Coordinates of C-alpha atoms in Angstrom, one line a residue:
Chain A
X1 CA 208.0 -295.3 143.1
X2 CA 208.4 -294.4 139.8
X3 CA 206.0 -297.1 138.5
X4 CA 204.1 -295.6 140.8
X5 CA 204.5 -292.3 140.2
X6 CA 203.8 -292.6 136.2
X7 CA 200.9 -294.7 137.1
X8 CA 199.2 -291.7 139.6
X9 CA 200.6 -289.1 136.7
X10 CA 198.2 -291.8 133.8
X11 CA 195.4 -292.1 135.7
X12 CA 195.1 -288.1 136.1
X13 CA 195.5 -287.2 132.9
X14 CA 193.7 -289.9 131.6
X15 CA 190.7 -288.3 134.3
X16 CA 191.4 -285.0 132.7
X17 CA 190.8 -286.2 129.6
X18 CA 187.3 -287.5 130.4
X19 CA 186.9 -284.3 132.4
X20 CA 183.7 -282.9 129.9
X21 CA 182.5 -279.3 130.5
X22 CA 180.2 -277.4 128.9
X23 CA 178.8 -273.7 128.5
X24 CA 176.6 -271.5 128.2
X25 CA 177.0 -267.6 127.5
X26 CA 173.6 -266.9 126.5
X27 CA 172.3 -268.5 129.4
X28 CA 168.1 -266.9 130.0
X29 CA 167.0 -266.4 132.9
X30 CA 163.3 -265.6 133.2
X31 CA 161.5 -264.2 136.5
X32 CA 157.9 -263.9 137.0
X33 CA 156.1 -262.3 139.7
X34 CA 152.4 -263.1 139.8
X35 CA 150.4 -260.6 142.5
X36 CA 146.2 -260.5 141.7
X37 CA 147.3 -256.8 141.4
X38 CA 150.2 -256.7 139.0
X39 CA 152.5 -259.2 137.1
X40 CA 155.9 -258.3 136.8
X41 CA 158.6 -260.2 134.7
X42 CA 162.1 -259.8 133.4
X43 CA 164.7 -261.4 131.3
X44 CA 168.4 -261.8 131.0
X45 CA 169.3 -263.4 128.0
X46 CA 173.4 -263.3 128.9
X47 CA 173.9 -265.3 131.4
X48 CA 176.3 -267.5 132.2
X49 CA 176.9 -271.2 132.7
X50 CA 179.7 -273.2 133.1
X51 CA 179.3 -276.9 134.3
X52 CA 181.8 -280.0 134.6
X53 CA 179.8 -282.7 134.3
X54 CA 183.2 -285.1 135.9
X55 CA 183.1 -283.3 138.9
X56 CA 179.2 -282.5 139.5
X57 CA 180.2 -278.8 139.4
X58 CA 178.4 -276.2 138.2
X59 CA 179.0 -272.4 138.3
X60 CA 176.4 -270.2 136.9
X61 CA 176.0 -266.5 137.2
X62 CA 173.9 -263.1 135.8
X63 CA 174.2 -259.6 135.5
X64 CA 171.7 -257.6 137.8
X65 CA 171.7 -254.8 135.1
X66 CA 171.1 -256.9 132.2
X67 CA 167.4 -258.0 133.3
X68 CA 165.5 -256.2 130.7
X69 CA 161.5 -255.4 132.2
X70 CA 159.0 -254.7 129.7
X71 CA 158.5 -251.0 131.4
X72 CA 161.8 -248.2 131.7
X73 CA 161.0 -247.5 135.4
X74 CA 160.4 -250.2 136.4
X75 CA 163.8 -251.6 135.6
X76 CA 164.5 -248.6 137.7
X77 CA 163.3 -249.7 140.3
X78 CA 164.2 -252.7 140.4
X79 CA 167.9 -251.9 140.2
X80 CA 167.7 -249.1 142.5
X81 CA 165.3 -249.6 145.2
X82 CA 164.9 -253.6 145.2
X83 CA 168.2 -254.6 143.6
X84 CA 170.8 -252.5 144.8
X85 CA 172.6 -253.0 141.6
X86 CA 175.0 -250.6 142.2
X87 CA 176.0 -252.2 145.5
X88 CA 175.5 -256.0 144.3
X89 CA 176.0 -256.2 140.3
X90 CA 176.1 -259.9 140.1
X91 CA 173.5 -262.7 141.5
X92 CA 175.6 -266.5 140.8
X93 CA 174.9 -269.7 141.9
X94 CA 177.3 -272.1 142.4
X95 CA 176.6 -275.6 143.2
X96 CA 176.7 -280.0 142.5
X97 CA 174.7 -281.7 140.2
X98 CA 174.8 -285.6 140.1
X99 CA 175.1 -286.0 136.7
X100 CA 176.2 -290.0 136.7
X101 CA 173.3 -291.3 134.8
X102 CA 173.6 -288.7 132.0
X103 CA 175.2 -289.7 128.8
X104 CA 175.1 -286.2 126.7
X105 CA 175.9 -288.0 123.5
X106 CA 173.1 -289.9 123.5
X107 CA 169.5 -288.9 122.6
X108 CA 167.4 -288.7 125.6
X109 CA 165.8 -286.2 128.3
X110 CA 168.0 -286.2 132.2
X111 CA 167.1 -285.4 135.1
X112 CA 169.5 -283.8 137.6
X113 CA 169.0 -283.7 141.6
X114 CA 170.7 -279.5 141.7
X115 CA 171.9 -278.0 145.3
X116 CA 173.8 -275.5 145.7
X117 CA 174.2 -271.6 147.4
X118 CA 172.8 -269.0 145.2
X119 CA 174.5 -265.5 145.9
X120 CA 172.1 -262.0 145.3
X121 CA 172.1 -259.1 146.6
X122 CA 174.7 -259.6 149.3
X123 CA 172.8 -263.0 150.9
X124 CA 173.6 -266.6 150.2
X125 CA 170.6 -269.0 150.9
X126 CA 170.7 -272.6 149.5
X127 CA 169.0 -273.9 146.4
X128 CA 167.7 -277.1 145.9
X129 CA 166.0 -278.2 142.5
X130 CA 165.5 -280.4 139.5
X131 CA 167.5 -279.5 136.2
X132 CA 165.8 -281.6 133.3
X133 CA 168.0 -281.6 130.5
X134 CA 166.7 -282.6 127.2
X135 CA 169.7 -284.4 124.1
X136 CA 169.0 -284.4 121.1
X137 CA 170.6 -284.3 117.5
X138 CA 173.5 -283.1 119.5
X139 CA 171.9 -280.5 121.0
X140 CA 172.2 -280.2 124.7
X141 CA 169.3 -278.0 126.8
X142 CA 169.3 -277.5 130.0
X143 CA 166.0 -276.3 132.0
X144 CA 165.1 -275.8 135.9
X145 CA 162.8 -274.0 137.8
X146 CA 162.7 -272.8 141.2
X147 CA 160.9 -270.3 143.7
X148 CA 163.0 -267.2 145.8
X149 CA 161.4 -265.1 148.8
X150 CA 162.8 -262.2 147.9
X151 CA 162.7 -261.4 152.4
X152 CA 165.3 -264.4 152.1
X153 CA 168.0 -262.6 150.1
X154 CA 167.0 -258.8 152.7
X155 CA 165.4 -257.2 149.5
X156 CA 162.6 -254.7 151.0
X157 CA 160.0 -254.3 149.7
X158 CA 157.9 -251.3 150.8
X159 CA 154.8 -251.1 152.0
X160 CA 153.1 -249.1 149.4
X161 CA 153.7 -252.1 147.1
X162 CA 154.1 -254.8 149.0
X163 CA 150.5 -256.3 147.2
X164 CA 152.1 -255.6 143.8
X165 CA 155.2 -257.7 144.4
X166 CA 154.9 -261.6 144.9
X167 CA 156.7 -263.7 147.8
X168 CA 157.5 -266.1 146.0
X169 CA 159.2 -265.1 142.4
X170 CA 159.7 -267.8 139.6
X171 CA 162.7 -268.0 138.1
X172 CA 163.5 -269.9 135.1
X173 CA 166.9 -271.2 133.6
X174 CA 167.6 -271.7 130.6
X175 CA 171.0 -272.9 128.7
X176 CA 172.0 -274.4 125.3
X177 CA 175.2 -275.8 126.3
X178 CA 178.0 -276.5 123.9
X179 CA 181.7 -278.5 125.2
X180 CA 184.4 -276.3 126.2
X181 CA 187.2 -276.4 124.3
X182 CA 190.0 -275.0 126.6
Chain B
X1 CA 133.7 -217.3 142.8
X2 CA 136.8 -218.3 145.3
X3 CA 135.4 -221.8 145.9
X4 CA 135.1 -222.6 142.1
X5 CA 138.8 -221.3 141.5
X6 CA 139.9 -223.5 144.2
X7 CA 137.7 -226.4 142.6
X8 CA 139.6 -225.9 139.2
X9 CA 143.4 -225.6 140.8
X10 CA 142.6 -228.9 142.2
X11 CA 141.0 -230.6 139.5
X12 CA 144.2 -229.1 137.6
X13 CA 146.7 -230.5 139.3
X14 CA 145.1 -234.0 139.8
X15 CA 145.2 -233.8 135.8
X16 CA 148.4 -233.1 135.6
X17 CA 149.5 -235.4 137.7
X18 CA 148.0 -238.0 136.1
X19 CA 149.3 -237.4 133.2
X20 CA 153.0 -237.0 134.5
X21 CA 152.3 -240.6 136.3
X22 CA 151.1 -241.6 132.7
X23 CA 154.5 -240.5 131.1
X24 CA 156.4 -241.8 133.7
X25 CA 155.0 -244.8 133.5
X26 CA 155.0 -245.2 130.1
X27 CA 158.5 -243.6 129.6
X28 CA 160.8 -245.6 126.8
X29 CA 164.4 -247.4 127.3
X30 CA 166.3 -244.7 125.6
X31 CA 169.9 -245.7 124.8
X32 CA 173.5 -243.3 125.5
X33 CA 173.2 -241.7 122.5
X34 CA 173.0 -238.5 123.7
X35 CA 174.4 -238.9 127.5
X36 CA 177.7 -236.8 128.1
X37 CA 180.6 -240.3 129.2
X38 CA 181.8 -239.8 132.3
X39 CA 185.6 -241.8 131.0
X40 CA 186.5 -242.7 127.8
X41 CA 188.9 -245.5 127.4
X42 CA 189.8 -247.8 125.4
X43 CA 188.3 -251.7 125.8
X44 CA 191.6 -253.7 126.7
X45 CA 191.7 -250.4 129.4
X46 CA 188.1 -251.2 130.8
X47 CA 188.4 -255.1 130.9
X48 CA 192.1 -254.9 132.3
X49 CA 189.9 -252.6 135.2
X50 CA 187.7 -255.4 135.5
X51 CA 190.8 -258.0 135.9
X52 CA 192.9 -257.0 138.3
X53 CA 190.5 -255.4 141.0
X54 CA 186.8 -256.5 139.6
X55 CA 185.4 -254.9 142.9
X56 CA 187.5 -252.1 142.5
X57 CA 185.8 -251.6 139.1
X58 CA 182.6 -252.7 139.8
X59 CA 182.4 -249.5 142.3
X60 CA 183.9 -247.2 139.9
X61 CA 181.9 -248.2 136.4
X62 CA 179.1 -249.8 137.6
X63 CA 176.4 -246.7 138.1
X64 CA 173.1 -246.0 136.8
X65 CA 175.1 -242.3 136.9
X66 CA 177.8 -243.4 135.1
X67 CA 178.2 -243.8 131.2
X68 CA 181.5 -244.9 129.0
X69 CA 183.0 -244.4 125.9
X70 CA 184.8 -246.9 124.9
X71 CA 186.6 -248.2 121.4
X72 CA 187.8 -250.4 120.3
X73 CA 187.3 -253.3 116.8
X74 CA 184.6 -254.6 116.3
X75 CA 185.4 -258.2 116.3
X76 CA 181.4 -260.5 116.4
X77 CA 178.1 -259.0 116.0
X78 CA 174.6 -260.9 116.6
X79 CA 171.4 -260.3 117.0
X80 CA 170.7 -262.4 120.4
X81 CA 167.0 -264.9 121.6
X82 CA 166.1 -261.0 123.4
X83 CA 166.0 -259.5 119.9
X84 CA 169.4 -257.4 121.2
X85 CA 171.7 -256.1 119.4
X86 CA 175.5 -257.1 119.8
X87 CA 178.5 -255.8 119.4
X88 CA 181.9 -257.9 120.5
X89 CA 184.8 -255.5 121.4
X90 CA 187.8 -257.6 120.6
X91 CA 190.8 -256.6 123.8
X92 CA 194.5 -258.5 124.0
X93 CA 193.1 -259.2 126.7
X94 CA 191.5 -262.9 127.9
X95 CA 187.8 -261.5 127.5
X96 CA 186.4 -258.9 124.9
X97 CA 183.7 -256.5 125.6
X98 CA 180.1 -257.5 125.0
X99 CA 177.7 -254.3 124.1
X100 CA 174.4 -254.8 123.9
X101 CA 171.8 -252.8 122.4
X102 CA 168.5 -251.8 123.2
X103 CA 166.1 -255.3 122.0
X104 CA 164.7 -253.8 118.2
X105 CA 167.9 -251.1 117.6
X106 CA 170.3 -251.9 114.9
X107 CA 174.4 -252.0 116.1
X108 CA 175.0 -250.7 112.2
X109 CA 178.3 -251.5 112.6
X110 CA 180.8 -254.7 110.8
X111 CA 183.5 -257.1 111.9
X112 CA 186.9 -254.8 111.7
X113 CA 185.7 -251.6 112.1
X114 CA 187.5 -249.3 114.6
X115 CA 184.6 -247.6 116.7
X116 CA 183.8 -245.7 119.4
X117 CA 180.7 -246.9 121.7
X118 CA 178.6 -245.3 124.1
X119 CA 176.6 -246.9 127.0
X120 CA 176.1 -248.2 131.0
X121 CA 178.3 -250.8 132.1
X122 CA 176.3 -253.5 134.1
X123 CA 179.5 -255.5 135.1
X124 CA 182.1 -258.4 134.1
X125 CA 181.5 -261.7 133.5
X126 CA 183.9 -265.0 132.9
X127 CA 183.1 -265.6 129.2
X128 CA 181.0 -262.1 127.8
X129 CA 184.1 -260.3 129.9
X130 CA 182.9 -256.8 130.2
X131 CA 178.7 -256.2 130.3
X132 CA 177.7 -252.9 128.9
X133 CA 173.9 -251.9 128.4
X134 CA 172.1 -249.4 126.3
X135 CA 174.7 -248.9 124.2
X136 CA 175.0 -246.4 121.0
X137 CA 177.7 -246.2 118.4
X138 CA 179.7 -242.4 118.4
X139 CA 178.9 -241.0 115.2

């Protein structure tokens, strides 16, 4: 019995040691809304991701007020009227990726199917996408793209500007990942 | 004569409206340098407020109408990919206060310096700690 416990402990520790976690606190989220009337884009260069290659768990978060627009007025409207960032300051994604075919120590390009839940503006929806990881000379760059409809997240767009905001907003995420050592 | 006056008034209103709309649309982003802070507190107190109760801290500090002045010691400074100057204020807690300037503005601070920083609180992140935006060093 004692031996069994010892074995279990050893296995658990070995498992822990091989658990590889990676992070970035300078992940870039870009969104782009295209309509014939107007193109709107914004960038957040201070989003965070932590991913655990062993379990596939992916945690991503962005603060809404950290999205920068070209025009101050647009940024105000985004925060006050649409995202209500005083009430809902953070957007999060919690999901899983299949990293079974990925070797972060070997150069190459890996495609990882990702599914999870995106929460913003107080609403949670399922997201399914593919993420691409490019490994080159020890550097790991992750990237993904997906589309969201503001309506799905209960973001109300007044009739007056309906033609200016797309119902298919392109979201691009880029992150330069580093091993997490703590 | 009267008709002419009315016409001139309407025209003037249209022009004024247009000018106002133009300026509103093109108004620049402004930092917190000239704003009177609603709260003055040390970096540690701000971070601990978020660690104790993120929801309560959000409700108190994350508001467009609430400006903060944070006292702290500069840990690191850098320019990020978005051309924003970043000043990290160290704390004795597990996460710092990370202050972001408007893109293109210089922070003019150095490591180890004790400063007062004004800005707006964007919320709490696991690694960055408290994110502040539109920052300006209090002279």
